XYZ file of C-alpha atoms in Angstrom:
712
model
C -51.199 -18.732 34.496
C -50.060 -23.147 34.574
C -49.070 -22.281 31.022
C -47.189 -19.520 31.642
C -44.921 -20.730 34.758
C -44.048 -23.393 32.710
C -43.119 -21.473 29.416
C -40.979 -19.514 31.696
C -39.588 -22.704 33.214
C -38.634 -24.047 29.590
C -37.106 -20.732 28.576
C -34.482 -20.795 32.025
C -34.245 -24.980 31.837
C -33.065 -24.010 27.983
C -30.272 -20.456 28.868
C -28.709 -23.303 31.009
C -27.981 -25.493 28.750
C -27.028 -22.805 26.148
C -24.619 -21.619 28.514
C -22.917 -24.081 29.426
C -22.422 -25.665 25.802
C -20.480 -22.027 25.273
C -18.454 -22.462 27.838
C -14.401 -22.629 26.215
C -11.319 -23.813 27.050
C -8.358 -23.035 25.901
C -5.213 -24.987 25.130
C -1.702 -23.887 24.493
C 1.613 -24.945 24.103
C 3.574 -22.532 25.340
C 3.795 -19.391 26.703
C 5.212 -17.547 23.512
C 4.621 -14.062 22.465
C 2.648 -15.398 19.416
C 1.033 -18.308 21.189
C -0.021 -15.093 24.251
C -0.971 -13.204 21.103
C -3.397 -16.266 19.856
C -5.139 -16.983 23.080
C -5.480 -13.316 23.435
C -7.587 -12.871 19.515
C -9.015 -16.061 20.655
C -10.054 -14.902 24.000
C -11.733 -12.038 23.234
C -13.506 -13.125 20.137
C -15.361 -15.127 21.727
C -16.224 -13.622 24.973
C -18.106 -11.153 22.287
C -19.739 -13.941 21.065
C -20.973 -15.147 24.277
C -18.678 -17.620 24.522
C -17.228 -18.257 28.859
C -13.887 -18.739 28.546
C -12.314 -20.826 31.664
C -9.079 -22.605 32.339
C -10.667 -26.255 33.723
C -12.856 -28.611 31.255
C -15.774 -27.102 29.267
C -17.493 -27.699 26.761
C -15.534 -27.281 24.270
C -11.793 -27.714 23.674
C -9.727 -25.113 21.112
C -6.573 -26.468 21.528
C -3.130 -25.064 19.274
C -0.731 -27.009 18.759
C 3.074 -26.832 16.510
C 2.629 -29.792 13.320
C 6.160 -30.832 13.784
C 5.367 -33.711 11.495
C 4.842 -30.729 9.227
C 6.694 -27.991 10.100
C 5.969 -25.515 7.311
C 5.605 -21.612 7.709
C 3.440 -20.007 8.167
C 1.145 -23.091 6.991
C -1.857 -23.272 9.696
C -5.060 -25.861 10.025
C -8.436 -26.502 11.890
C -9.696 -29.897 12.886
C -12.504 -31.130 14.922
C -13.365 -34.318 16.328
C -16.749 -33.919 18.622
C -16.191 -30.565 20.175
C -11.938 -30.589 20.361
C -11.002 -28.213 18.153
C -7.760 -28.937 17.264
C -5.318 -25.560 15.573
C -2.386 -26.152 14.016
C 0.710 -23.988 13.125
C 3.066 -25.109 11.589
C 4.892 -22.570 13.177
C 4.243 -19.626 16.064
C 2.528 -17.422 12.885
C 0.808 -20.368 11.098
C -0.869 -20.602 15.610
C -1.920 -16.821 15.030
C -3.116 -17.724 11.629
C -5.184 -20.521 12.501
C -6.405 -18.796 15.311
C -7.467 -15.843 13.121
C -9.026 -17.592 10.795
C -11.366 -19.127 13.492
C -11.683 -15.451 15.019
C -13.234 -14.541 11.601
C -15.701 -17.048 11.434
C -16.920 -16.445 15.269
C -16.809 -12.409 13.446
C -19.308 -13.511 11.410
C -21.888 -15.349 13.894
C -20.578 -18.604 13.186
C -20.509 -20.844 16.213
C -18.318 -23.509 16.910
C -19.527 -26.426 16.504
C -20.347 -25.239 12.487
C -17.005 -24.139 12.259
C -15.147 -26.282 9.189
C -12.175 -27.792 9.448
C -9.566 -26.248 6.778
C -5.487 -25.496 6.146
C -4.230 -22.792 3.874
C 0.127 -22.211 3.553
C 1.203 -19.527 2.181
C 1.843 -19.279 -1.745
C 4.335 -16.252 -0.379
C 7.032 -16.122 2.631
C 6.700 -12.133 1.865
C 4.097 -10.397 3.128
C 5.307 -6.745 3.485
C 3.937 -2.947 4.744
C 6.003 -0.135 3.015
C 5.228 2.467 5.921
C 7.166 6.646 5.448
C 7.225 8.106 9.203
C 7.100 10.941 9.184
C 9.971 11.938 9.956
C 13.015 13.062 8.533
C 11.137 12.507 5.255
C 11.564 11.793 1.939
C 9.826 14.822 0.941
C 8.943 17.804 3.315
C 5.528 19.234 3.388
C 3.041 18.759 5.788
C 1.157 16.764 4.643
C 4.049 14.399 5.513
C 4.401 16.231 8.751
C 0.678 16.744 10.764
C 1.417 12.611 10.920
C 4.161 12.815 13.654
C 1.598 12.797 16.614
C -0.305 9.661 15.825
C 2.798 8.084 15.014
C 4.479 8.215 18.545
C 1.936 6.550 20.198
C 1.849 2.622 20.784
C -2.185 2.512 20.536
C -1.661 3.511 16.394
C 0.691 0.721 15.755
C -0.928 -1.598 18.038
C -3.850 -0.971 15.959
C -2.827 -1.461 12.296
C 0.085 -4.143 13.644
C -3.614 -6.183 14.398
C -4.537 -4.823 10.954
C -1.842 -5.888 9.465
C -1.689 -10.157 11.373
C -5.055 -10.382 10.661
C -4.864 -9.400 6.903
C -1.878 -11.840 6.268
C 1.228 -8.938 6.517
C 4.550 -10.540 7.832
C 6.771 -7.444 7.263
C 6.601 -3.790 8.609
C 9.234 -1.895 6.409
C 9.904 1.478 7.995
C 11.518 3.944 6.575
C 13.032 7.623 6.097
C 16.090 9.240 5.470
C 18.398 8.836 8.371
C 17.015 6.389 10.983
C 19.916 5.509 12.932
C 19.511 8.898 15.129
C 16.486 8.599 16.552
C 17.385 5.179 17.754
C 20.856 5.229 20.059
C 23.403 7.804 20.601
C 26.636 5.955 18.882
C 29.009 5.391 21.442
C 31.665 6.799 19.568
C 29.822 9.774 17.766
C 27.158 10.773 20.546
C 26.731 14.129 18.613
C 25.245 12.889 16.088
C 22.141 12.251 18.642
C 20.118 15.263 18.938
C 18.880 14.356 22.238
C 18.580 14.978 25.562
C 19.178 11.507 27.218
C 15.067 11.911 28.218
C 14.356 12.392 24.622
C 15.529 9.572 23.219
C 15.105 7.362 26.084
C 11.304 7.956 24.888
C 12.272 7.131 21.636
C 14.014 4.114 22.215
C 10.291 3.320 24.394
C 8.586 3.326 21.210
C 11.095 1.437 18.609
C 11.384 -1.288 21.102
C 7.116 -1.403 22.053
C 6.631 -1.292 18.185
C 9.201 -4.359 17.347
C 7.863 -6.644 20.418
C 4.459 -5.830 19.024
C 5.722 -6.044 16.208
C 7.354 -9.858 16.298
C 4.816 -11.044 18.920
C 2.165 -10.802 15.898
C 4.680 -12.561 13.656
C 5.537 -9.456 12.002
C 9.228 -9.110 10.836
C 10.479 -5.330 11.123
C 12.923 -3.508 8.977
C 14.698 -0.079 9.090
C 15.116 1.060 5.212
C 17.509 4.659 4.532
C 18.204 6.228 1.996
C 21.141 7.658 1.367
C 23.459 9.353 1.850
C 22.951 10.941 5.034
C 23.613 11.946 8.837
C 22.309 14.221 11.669
C 22.750 18.026 11.310
C 24.629 17.255 14.189
C 26.904 15.006 13.285
C 27.334 17.759 9.695
C 27.874 20.259 11.748
C 30.070 18.948 14.393
C 32.866 16.823 11.402
C 32.045 20.145 8.834
C 30.789 17.174 6.526
C 27.272 17.528 4.189
C 27.705 20.582 4.992
C 25.484 21.093 1.792
C 22.603 19.234 2.573
C 21.766 20.173 6.813
C 17.796 20.444 5.501
C 18.210 16.520 3.742
C 16.895 17.671 0.044
C 17.312 13.959 -1.724
C 18.899 15.086 -4.975
C 22.126 15.925 -3.307
C 25.404 14.922 -4.185
C 27.380 11.993 -1.987
C 29.386 12.691 1.188
C 31.614 9.881 0.956
C 34.533 11.178 4.262
C 35.653 8.112 6.128
C 34.450 9.663 9.580
C 30.554 8.993 7.113
C 31.534 5.333 6.456
C 33.277 5.101 10.372
C 29.874 6.839 10.891
C 27.467 4.709 9.317
C 28.923 1.169 9.031
C 29.298 1.530 13.633
C 25.654 2.851 13.440
C 24.727 0.001 11.781
C 25.897 -2.783 14.231
C 24.922 -0.792 17.072
C 20.843 -0.395 15.969
C 20.802 -4.430 15.646
C 22.606 -4.908 18.674
C 20.780 -2.621 21.042
C 17.190 -3.332 19.144
C 17.508 -7.918 19.429
C 13.313 -7.788 17.888
C 14.336 -5.821 14.760
C 14.335 -8.129 11.956
C 17.041 -6.015 9.327
C 17.867 -3.733 7.221
C 17.028 -1.914 4.521
C 19.434 0.509 1.383
C 17.947 2.801 -1.253
C 21.075 2.860 -4.286
C 19.551 6.865 -5.107
C 18.921 9.684 -3.395
C 21.862 11.559 -1.394
C 24.535 9.319 -4.135
C 24.780 12.803 -6.622
C 26.983 11.523 -8.718
C 28.855 8.360 -7.735
C 28.906 5.199 -10.655
C 27.348 2.295 -9.803
C 29.757 0.651 -8.933
C 30.773 3.958 -6.294
C 27.085 3.035 -4.635
C 27.708 -0.310 -4.660
C 31.227 -0.535 -2.660
C 29.854 2.230 -0.173
C 27.276 -0.277 0.953
C 29.402 -3.057 0.849
C 32.270 -0.500 3.664
C 29.390 0.847 5.361
C 26.041 -0.820 5.965
C 26.629 -4.320 4.871
C 30.128 -4.449 6.850
C 28.205 -3.020 10.457
C 25.372 -6.020 9.916
C 28.285 -8.335 9.526
C 30.104 -6.958 12.321
C 26.494 -7.249 14.573
C 26.435 -9.771 18.050
C 24.033 -11.454 14.950
C 22.846 -11.799 11.871
C 20.468 -9.724 10.000
C 17.976 -10.270 7.401
C 18.497 -7.743 4.548
C 16.150 -5.451 2.160
C 18.536 -4.710 -0.469
C 16.451 -2.713 -2.703
C 18.131 -2.720 -7.187
C 19.523 0.575 -8.291
C 17.860 3.718 -9.221
C 20.213 4.544 -11.598
C 22.906 3.552 -13.691
C 24.610 6.777 -14.138
C 25.610 9.805 -12.384
C 22.559 11.353 -11.710
C 19.306 10.318 -9.569
C 16.759 10.772 -12.465
C 15.828 7.008 -13.016
C 18.373 4.657 -15.311
C 18.248 1.041 -15.789
C 21.840 -0.927 -18.349
C 22.395 -4.788 -18.038
C 25.641 -4.196 -16.601
C 24.418 -2.518 -13.611
C 22.437 -5.279 -12.826
C 25.036 -7.903 -13.756
C 27.467 -5.710 -10.770
C 23.943 -6.122 -8.028
C 23.139 -9.461 -8.614
C 27.192 -10.161 -8.171
C 27.936 -7.952 -5.154
C 24.212 -10.009 -4.087
C 25.729 -13.002 -4.247
C 28.561 -12.784 -2.482
C 27.268 -12.301 0.981
C 27.115 -15.070 2.772
C 26.477 -13.707 6.329
C 22.975 -12.665 6.698
C 19.753 -14.279 8.187
C 17.689 -16.065 5.256
C 17.573 -14.617 1.534
C 17.948 -11.343 0.649
C 14.637 -9.454 -0.098
C 15.735 -7.814 -3.654
C 13.310 -4.899 -3.981
C 11.609 -3.637 -7.868
C 9.559 -0.974 -8.116
C 6.563 -2.513 -10.170
C 6.021 0.150 -12.857
C 7.618 2.359 -11.087
C 5.365 5.237 -8.874
C 2.354 2.964 -10.398
C 1.672 -0.671 -9.412
C -2.161 0.262 -9.707
C -1.730 0.286 -13.819
C -1.249 -2.853 -15.191
C -0.418 -6.383 -13.862
C 1.648 -7.005 -16.592
C 5.865 -5.331 -15.763
C 5.726 -2.122 -17.836
C 8.879 -0.198 -16.679
C 10.741 -0.662 -13.490
C 12.536 3.043 -11.843
C 14.874 4.072 -14.875
C 12.904 2.334 -17.748
C 12.846 -1.236 -19.404
C 13.762 -4.588 -16.787
C 16.911 -7.177 -17.617
C 16.106 -10.112 -16.929
C 20.004 -10.125 -15.568
C 18.448 -11.073 -11.848
C 16.401 -13.984 -13.684
C 18.435 -15.774 -15.202
C 19.819 -18.445 -13.396
C 17.677 -17.744 -11.180
C 19.260 -16.735 -8.161
C 19.782 -19.175 -4.836
C 20.286 -16.427 -2.191
C 17.908 -13.811 -3.327
C 14.009 -13.238 -3.556
C 12.141 -10.563 -6.093
C 9.775 -8.368 -4.355
C 7.939 -6.561 -6.491
C 6.863 -2.822 -4.724
C 3.483 -1.928 -5.556
C 3.657 1.583 -4.838
C 0.340 3.572 -4.861
C 0.993 7.155 -5.182
C -2.644 7.702 -7.513
C -5.573 7.650 -5.071
C -5.364 8.748 -1.519
C -8.781 9.137 -0.471
C -11.300 7.373 -2.042
C -11.484 3.711 -1.153
C -10.347 0.836 -3.928
C -10.246 -2.912 -3.917
C -10.324 -4.571 -6.941
C -9.860 -9.018 -6.063
C -9.284 -9.171 -9.934
C -6.808 -6.821 -10.387
C -4.816 -7.904 -7.522
C -5.497 -11.705 -7.993
C -4.032 -11.689 -11.855
C -1.314 -9.656 -10.798
C 0.388 -12.336 -8.435
C -0.889 -15.187 -11.400
C 0.907 -12.842 -13.418
C 4.287 -12.115 -11.380
C 4.676 -14.715 -8.932
C 7.783 -16.772 -10.826
C 10.252 -18.674 -9.225
C 12.572 -16.029 -8.707
C 9.378 -13.740 -6.918
C 9.587 -13.731 -3.008
C 6.492 -11.419 -2.477
C 5.905 -8.003 -2.458
C 5.607 -4.548 -1.019
C 3.018 -2.054 -0.554
C 2.615 1.032 0.528
C 2.916 4.594 -1.135
C 5.389 7.254 -0.978
C 3.736 10.711 -1.146
C 0.862 9.530 1.657
C 0.896 7.666 5.352
C -2.071 6.284 6.433
C -2.405 7.174 10.210
C -4.259 11.017 10.282
C -7.586 10.514 8.499
C -7.636 14.520 7.287
C -10.138 13.402 4.192
C -13.400 13.149 6.578
C -15.342 16.096 7.793
C -15.338 16.854 11.118
C -18.155 16.327 12.960
C -19.382 12.541 11.129
C -19.758 9.909 13.690
C -17.941 6.726 11.878
C -17.023 3.846 13.101
C -13.229 4.138 12.419
C -9.906 6.311 13.714
C -7.283 6.257 12.036
C -6.687 6.465 7.956
C -5.853 2.633 7.310
C -8.778 1.072 8.958
C -11.104 3.685 6.290
C -9.376 1.400 3.728
C -9.829 -1.451 5.110
C -10.800 -3.155 2.498
C -7.501 -2.468 0.118
C -5.183 -4.139 3.029
C -8.306 -7.014 3.339
C -7.500 -8.240 0.064
C -3.742 -6.835 -0.519
C -2.826 -9.578 2.717
C -5.109 -12.170 2.268
C -4.141 -12.440 -1.450
C -0.613 -12.965 -1.111
C -1.355 -15.264 1.442
C -3.460 -17.181 -0.555
C -4.426 -15.920 -3.620
C -7.551 -18.779 -3.873
C -9.177 -16.737 -1.078
C -12.892 -16.861 -2.402
C -14.631 -12.983 -2.958
C -17.254 -14.043 -0.050
C -14.215 -13.737 2.196
C -14.717 -10.107 1.807
C -18.775 -10.130 1.350
C -19.141 -11.331 4.574
C -16.483 -8.693 5.675
C -18.920 -6.045 3.912
C -22.072 -7.798 5.969
C -19.722 -7.736 8.986
C -19.506 -4.045 9.353
C -22.585 -2.802 8.445
C -25.297 -5.250 7.871
C -28.049 -6.321 5.249
C -27.702 -5.656 1.969
C -24.408 -4.494 1.175
C -24.238 -7.926 -0.326
C -23.520 -5.701 -3.653
C -21.144 -3.736 -2.124
C -17.644 -6.229 -3.589
C -19.034 -5.956 -6.761
C -19.967 -2.611 -7.321
C -16.424 -2.359 -5.376
C -14.544 -3.808 -7.940
C -15.897 -2.615 -11.236
C -16.242 0.982 -9.816
C -12.546 0.515 -8.890
C -10.444 -0.424 -12.942
C -11.519 3.806 -13.188
C -7.999 4.386 -11.780
C -6.444 1.145 -13.242
C -7.000 1.886 -16.589
C -6.164 5.473 -16.719
C -3.078 4.480 -15.942
C -3.255 1.969 -18.829
C -3.601 4.906 -21.319
C -1.363 7.690 -19.905
C 2.186 6.875 -19.649
C 3.824 8.048 -16.162
C 7.032 7.618 -14.590
C 8.176 8.720 -11.052
C 5.150 9.903 -8.549
C 3.913 13.001 -9.020
C 3.795 12.562 -13.129
C 0.785 10.810 -12.895
C -2.466 11.363 -9.252
C -5.462 9.280 -10.882
C -7.774 10.145 -8.085
C -7.108 13.146 -9.347
C -7.383 13.365 -12.461
C -4.014 15.399 -12.394
C -0.326 14.869 -13.575
C 2.276 16.294 -13.875
C 2.933 19.832 -16.213
C 6.616 20.725 -16.242
C 6.882 21.867 -12.583
C 3.629 21.044 -10.787
C 0.728 18.943 -11.331
C -2.353 19.848 -13.320
C -5.286 18.959 -14.260
C -5.442 16.383 -17.223
C -6.398 18.157 -19.802
C -8.285 16.976 -22.977
C -5.656 18.117 -24.964
C -3.072 16.886 -22.976
C -5.327 12.939 -22.840
C -5.149 13.511 -26.727
C -1.337 13.847 -26.813
C -0.485 11.145 -24.009
C 0.870 8.183 -24.614
C -0.355 5.197 -23.507
C 1.756 3.530 -20.382
C 0.428 -0.177 -20.952
C 1.063 -1.397 -24.702
C -1.723 -2.726 -25.509
C -3.779 0.223 -24.998
C -3.333 2.955 -27.666
C -3.748 6.486 -27.412
C -6.277 9.588 -28.456
C -3.541 10.783 -31.063
C -2.957 6.788 -32.340
C -5.909 6.140 -32.686
C -7.045 9.158 -34.324
C -3.549 8.939 -36.919
C -3.787 5.056 -38.010
C -7.556 5.897 -38.531
C -7.464 8.418 -40.628
C -4.609 7.645 -42.857
C -6.840 4.335 -43.223
C -4.608 1.558 -40.242
C -6.618 -0.275 -38.510
C -6.048 -2.085 -35.079
C -6.024 -5.718 -33.608
C -9.407 -6.570 -31.406
C -7.655 -7.338 -28.745
C -5.828 -3.625 -28.457
C -8.029 -1.321 -26.143
C -8.305 2.015 -28.373
C -10.179 4.697 -26.107
C -13.668 3.994 -27.865
C -13.593 0.609 -26.217
C -11.470 1.656 -23.410
C -14.612 4.599 -22.980
C -17.212 1.622 -23.976
C -15.753 -0.165 -20.993
C -15.514 2.022 -18.110
C -19.718 3.198 -19.148
C -20.794 -0.076 -18.919
C -18.942 -0.819 -15.873
C -19.328 2.321 -13.728
C -23.471 2.125 -14.631
C -23.166 -1.360 -13.711
C -22.214 -0.083 -10.247
C -24.618 2.632 -9.510
C -26.615 0.166 -10.438
C -25.854 -2.175 -7.354
C -25.657 0.156 -4.761
C -28.272 2.266 -6.400
C -31.147 0.963 -2.872
C -28.053 0.231 -0.302
C -29.620 2.709 2.538
C -26.838 4.585 4.692
C -29.556 6.637 6.847
C -28.638 5.167 9.804
C -25.253 4.233 9.444
C -22.821 6.919 7.862
C -20.023 5.037 7.901
C -21.791 2.765 4.847
C -23.000 6.321 3.245
C -18.706 6.728 3.177
C -18.405 3.181 2.048
C -21.467 3.535 -1.154
C -20.730 7.143 -2.031
C -16.829 6.657 -2.747
C -18.074 3.657 -4.994
C -19.997 6.638 -6.016
C -17.471 8.559 -6.877
C -15.066 6.836 -8.693
C -18.160 5.426 -10.872
C -19.166 8.685 -11.915
C -15.120 9.756 -12.763
C -15.379 6.615 -14.947
C -18.615 7.312 -16.763
C -16.487 11.217 -16.823
C -13.365 9.558 -18.139
C -15.856 7.377 -20.303
C -17.168 11.041 -22.358
C -14.055 12.501 -22.075
C -12.254 9.319 -24.348
C -15.126 10.020 -26.757
C -15.105 14.178 -26.758
C -11.703 13.415 -27.292
C -11.108 11.140 -30.457
C -14.123 14.091 -32.054
C -11.859 16.651 -30.799
C -8.510 15.127 -33.246
C -10.663 13.570 -35.752
C -12.079 17.814 -36.632
C -8.673 19.080 -36.696
C -7.825 16.275 -38.338
C -10.394 15.585 -41.147
C -12.804 18.376 -40.416
C -16.609 18.822 -40.415
C -18.136 20.419 -38.183
C -20.007 17.581 -37.120
C -16.860 16.303 -35.029
C -16.940 19.195 -33.065
C -20.345 19.074 -32.453
C -19.775 15.760 -30.983
C -16.677 16.835 -29.077
C -18.323 20.023 -27.193
C -21.360 17.069 -26.413
C -18.923 14.459 -24.894
C -17.232 16.899 -23.229
C -19.963 19.037 -22.051
C -21.681 15.001 -20.337
C -18.406 14.757 -19.059
C -18.540 17.802 -16.921
C -21.966 16.753 -15.962
C -19.900 13.642 -14.441
C -17.517 15.810 -12.667
C -20.458 18.258 -10.790
C -21.205 14.472 -10.173
C -18.551 13.633 -7.615
C -19.042 17.005 -6.722
C -22.132 16.912 -5.313
C -20.719 13.042 -4.039
C -17.788 14.159 -2.187
C -18.312 17.709 -1.161
C -20.863 16.998 2.779
C -18.063 14.252 2.440
C -14.172 15.021 2.002
C -12.376 18.230 3.429
C -9.521 19.875 1.013
C -6.736 17.465 1.619
C -3.448 18.885 2.682
C -2.378 16.339 -0.720
C 1.485 16.105 -1.065
C 1.137 15.434 -4.857
C -0.195 18.698 -4.143
C 1.103 20.522 -1.960
C 4.646 19.843 -1.571
C 6.118 23.196 -2.520
C 3.146 25.117 -0.991
C 1.470 23.722 2.177
C -1.362 26.131 1.768
C -2.575 24.464 -1.074
C -5.528 21.581 -0.930
C -6.349 19.231 -2.920
C -10.654 18.568 -3.580
C -12.573 17.587 -6.989
C -14.791 20.535 -7.000
C -10.994 22.898 -6.881
C -10.354 21.577 -10.637
C -14.229 22.165 -11.977
C -12.826 25.337 -13.843
C -9.857 23.103 -15.326
C -12.408 20.883 -16.433
C -14.519 22.971 -17.940
C -11.973 24.472 -20.104
C -12.459 21.325 -21.971
C -15.542 22.197 -23.210
C -14.200 25.645 -23.895
C -10.878 23.871 -25.544
C -13.172 21.840 -27.912
C -15.767 24.802 -29.165
C -12.038 26.724 -30.169
C -10.456 23.981 -31.895
C -9.316 24.279 -35.982
C -9.001 21.973 -38.798
C -5.342 21.554 -38.502
C -3.638 23.157 -41.920
C -1.860 20.878 -44.266
C 1.969 20.686 -44.294
C 3.663 21.518 -47.573
C 7.047 19.912 -48.243
């Protein structure tokens, strides 16, 4: 009895000491919105880990401060002196990032007494998310419209902005065709706004709330539009732009003087009425059919740029480079157009900070090669870089039109991308999609008990990798592995490596399959544009399609070269070498997740299933390439054994495709993807729907015949 009582007293005493040792006071330099946000996230993390935050003296002191001696934007450091932790920021954003770094340790179970000193500063000053708004959308589709309610909810944006801050993204760019009529009632053109006073007040409260929350988190905000568009109400009232009331993107530009004036005044009024809005962006492209590059540049100079100059404050600018060097909008480049655009940008001296000059990296498919192959329109010359610009910085647009459903994360691809493309004239990156809005989760089957609410939360690794590595490319894999462990506990140490291995599948497809605009390739579905529709990439299409990356060799080139006695540089990625790489990496990925127990965690089940899906798609692709080589060789040189080999490989490819179906069918609904359903909202995507097309590859091989030699 005495021993039991003594044990209880010891336990109680220990509890008292631990309890006292866990009191924390946070000292802050000011009450700026960014500081208050940093304090709030720290408090929440401390309380969740069992600490007591109090205003008076405590066992630990966390001192938030501004480093006036080293006022580097977004820099932070964490230092320790006894039980005082000093989080110093080069500016207010630095204070936020230092606090979030401390929060990350706390979430990972690191106690305050074990926090290690550190410091970081940004590698790139511009780290942006591209987010297409679902009202007045670039394309018209149910897959975009279904996000309207969620994207008007500030609770969604609070979660999204928290994610951005946590991952060190510092710019949110909001894109739609004509944003002004949702934000203001133009003073001299009130008829342009389609809303009554109450409706407009709701819209304005939404935008003001969004911009305010972003500013609190150290995130700049931009509205970006395509040109030239006006509201249908304005068009009807003034009998202008009547040929494009439904806002088709490929439309003739109406440059009527009244539209010029309306656009200019709207820009000025928006900047004046929304002081928390950081800047504006514009596009040399849609809605400007039939205009020369000079006419397009003149339009911007006289409307958007002049409107910015007339505002009562300075604002920042996103200046997209021209998408076309001729009268059409399909895409083209020329030195003359680049010189024209550069000259126009260099004249601008009334803006806040450098102009962010957006260029699409590898057109719409940045998830291909880390090497710059093409931009929108074709080859990019060095006009924008030489001599080095003084008032603008290049910002690469890393467009993702290749995977929307399956989770993706390949850290070394992003590291290589950044290392290869961040010359001194580069200021940063945009990351995002044109054909996908990460708001409503329309993938997950209903009734699943998962730990996410919104679509972007499913792709947490995608955002964490891009944001953290853009901020600091030296961020180790251990940071991302620790996040897996925090979310799912023990036994998930291999998930990052498995994700990185399996996630090479879409990158390798896009490097080996030439592309241009959005719908020309959808890697996740192994689909590509075929005349006017998105179709499965047949084995014949795989054979004939040129490679996008010059380091890759197409099947057609490979077989014809070898058949004529030629050879390839060992550094080239031939179809056979690619197939072997895919098989090696994807089988290793499957082995790494083989023993992960997902029985008690549905969210983890999805993580592992997506790795397995990518891996099996990679194995399918490997067998398809082998089958394609054998099939094309048979067509050129004959021998029934080659045909049999082709059939065998394509049958195995079908077996791997069936495995993808078996993995994904219990988890995913048929999906209303824009790629698949823009012309018909009733269409839905799932790998199972493509199975008949995959099976046709086998029949194509079985029915193949030897090509008849040409007679000169």
